[in-house]
Amino acid sequence: MRRFELIAPCHFGMESVLKREITDLGYDVTEVTDGRVTFAGDDEALCRANVFLRTAERILVKVGSFHAETFEELFQGTKDLQWEEYIPADGRFWVAKAASVKSKLFSPSDIQSVMKKAMVERLKSIYNTGWFEETGADFPVRVFLLKDEVTVGLDSTGESLHKRGYRKLAAKAPLAENLAAGLIMLTPWNRERILVDPFCGSGTIPIEAAMMAANIAPGMNRAFTAESWQQVVKKRRWYDTLDEARELVDTSIDVDIQGYDIDDDMVGIARQNAKLAGVEKLIHFQRRGIEQLKHHKKYGFIITNPPYGERLQEKKDMPALYRTIGESYRALDSWSMYLISAYEDAERDIGLKSDKNRKIYNGMMKTYFYQFMGPKPPKRRASYDRKQ
């Protein structure tokens, strides 16, 4: 059975969550670096990682790594990699993205051009041809340079894994689906506990929570580049993985997940997205402002992505908004609140010091995930105690 090194990039700050996901899937993590987790697996692992991982950006098959300080070293290192093990004679291949950190080679376009030429030279000699039609399957390449160490991977995913397929309409500043899932997974929330997002926008946090509660795999309703990699992944692996995902789904569960927004249009969009995700019956969406956040249940969770005030005209509104968030939260008996924000005075205006905060990059924006932890609910007494 052919084994691979698989690389899963993620949002900076989400590495520990992704590592836990990969371990829970049954695979051995071999390395964790900033924004990436590497693990070992076969073609089944490649399929299952694409379909089941909630916090990864994509799954790369590591082709190799080498040291390069000059473009000549980059060319030779790329040419020495065994591309023919992956790319057939009719394959369409290109360097889709190059990233460089603290390396002598730093121009993405030049790195991409040199590596493409090296790949062509290698495959010309292997397939005894002077020209590639490139009419077959796609083989996009991604390369990372860190301190002159080059890591090369084939992108098995295609469109980023945060594209679940359900979000046809979005808010002005939507939270990526994989980041939303990661935020939920950083909390102790489970489907036995109420969850409210009072700034739900297009519904991403409630939808991701409902998908977790119903065991809906995030990638079961989308396509992947590697589905056409016949010499790398057996077709039946994809069928088996999707069968596994379908068998796990249970939408008959009883959950209390709610999403509020002050904008009627956003509430309508959230409902439509939830329907596309297959979880519309598991979420209650409602037009409601943060000042109306009240609930009779105890031990609930607020998990939310409020406005940050990135636009100048919105900045003046932030102190009052965050004060209202604090007032509404304090009125909820025994609740916990988890809030991601780039607003620098979030804690001051909420009026509470968070129990923990965690730096997370939302795209290129540095944010903090503030964690205000309420008390744990009392443990349920065993059934035999209740009978006594």
Tab-separated table of N, CA and C in Angstrom, residues 171 197-203 258-268 270 285-290 292 305 307:
chain	number	residue	atom	x	y	z
A	171	ALA	N	-22.346	37.373	4.200
A	171	ALA	CA	-22.371	38.711	4.780
A	171	ALA	C	-21.209	39.522	4.211
A	197	ASP	N	-25.604	32.507	18.571
A	197	ASP	CA	-24.731	33.477	17.914
A	197	ASP	C	-25.559	34.740	17.665
A	198	PRO	N	-25.341	35.810	18.449
A	198	PRO	CA	-26.174	37.012	18.307
A	198	PRO	C	-25.763	37.925	17.152
A	199	PHE	N	-24.672	37.579	16.465
A	199	PHE	CA	-24.248	38.321	15.275
A	199	PHE	C	-24.031	37.306	14.146
A	200	CYS	N	-25.062	36.557	13.810
A	200	CYS	CA	-24.875	35.365	12.973
A	200	CYS	C	-24.591	35.669	11.510
A	201	GLY	N	-24.919	36.878	11.022
A	201	GLY	CA	-24.663	37.183	9.620
A	201	GLY	C	-25.285	36.145	8.710
A	202	SER	N	-24.474	35.537	7.836
A	202	SER	CA	-24.986	34.528	6.902
A	202	SER	C	-25.098	33.143	7.531
A	203	GLY	N	-24.896	33.053	8.861
A	203	GLY	CA	-25.221	31.821	9.583
A	203	GLY	C	-24.096	30.830	9.770
A	258	GLN	N	-29.192	28.634	17.972
A	258	GLN	CA	-29.920	29.824	17.541
A	258	GLN	C	-28.972	30.853	16.942
A	259	GLY	N	-29.473	31.559	15.935
A	259	GLY	CA	-28.708	32.619	15.312
A	259	GLY	C	-29.554	33.868	15.184
A	260	TYR	N	-29.015	34.997	15.656
A	260	TYR	CA	-29.729	36.268	15.583
A	260	TYR	C	-28.936	37.257	14.741
A	261	ASP	N	-29.646	38.143	14.094
A	261	ASP	CA	-29.011	39.255	13.393
A	261	ASP	C	-30.001	40.400	13.320
A	262	ILE	N	-29.488	41.619	13.318
A	262	ILE	CA	-30.357	42.794	13.281
A	262	ILE	C	-30.886	43.077	11.886
A	263	ASP	N	-30.301	42.420	10.887
A	263	ASP	CA	-30.645	42.652	9.477
A	263	ASP	C	-31.562	41.536	8.976
A	264	ASP	N	-32.776	41.893	8.584
A	264	ASP	CA	-33.733	40.901	8.067
A	264	ASP	C	-33.184	40.128	6.881
A	265	ASP	N	-32.483	40.820	5.988
A	265	ASP	CA	-31.928	40.160	4.800
A	265	ASP	C	-30.917	39.092	5.195
A	266	MET	N	-30.092	39.402	6.198
A	266	MET	CA	-29.098	38.431	6.656
A	266	MET	C	-29.767	37.196	7.243
A	267	VAL	N	-30.832	37.412	7.986
A	267	VAL	CA	-31.563	36.273	8.563
A	267	VAL	C	-32.092	35.374	7.446
A	268	GLY	N	-32.620	35.974	6.387
A	268	GLY	CA	-33.097	35.192	5.239
A	268	GLY	C	-31.979	34.434	4.563
A	270	ALA	N	-29.151	33.462	5.984
A	270	ALA	CA	-28.732	32.400	6.907
A	270	ALA	C	-29.645	31.185	6.795
A	285	PHE	N	-33.305	30.720	13.432
A	285	PHE	CA	-32.800	32.052	13.092
A	285	PHE	C	-33.895	33.084	13.352
A	286	GLN	N	-33.484	34.270	13.806
A	286	GLN	CA	-34.462	35.294	14.159
A	286	GLN	C	-33.824	36.687	14.047
A	287	ARG	N	-34.628	37.659	13.626
A	287	ARG	CA	-34.154	39.041	13.647
A	287	ARG	C	-34.209	39.538	15.085
A	288	ARG	N	-33.049	39.877	15.615
A	288	ARG	CA	-32.990	40.322	17.005
A	288	ARG	C	-31.659	41.039	17.226
A	289	GLY	N	-31.661	42.153	17.908
A	289	GLY	CA	-30.444	42.885	18.234
A	289	GLY	C	-29.791	42.328	19.485
A	290	ILE	N	-28.527	42.678	19.700
A	290	ILE	CA	-27.783	42.159	20.844
A	290	ILE	C	-28.412	42.610	22.163
A	292	GLN	N	-31.382	42.586	22.859
A	292	GLN	CA	-32.536	41.717	23.139
A	292	GLN	C	-32.122	40.288	23.492
A	305	ASN	N	-19.007	36.308	16.261
A	305	ASN	CA	-18.037	37.101	15.504
A	305	ASN	C	-18.656	38.492	15.278
A	307	PRO	N	-19.003	42.744	14.882
A	307	PRO	CA	-18.244	43.709	14.071
A	307	PRO	C	-16.960	44.139	14.787
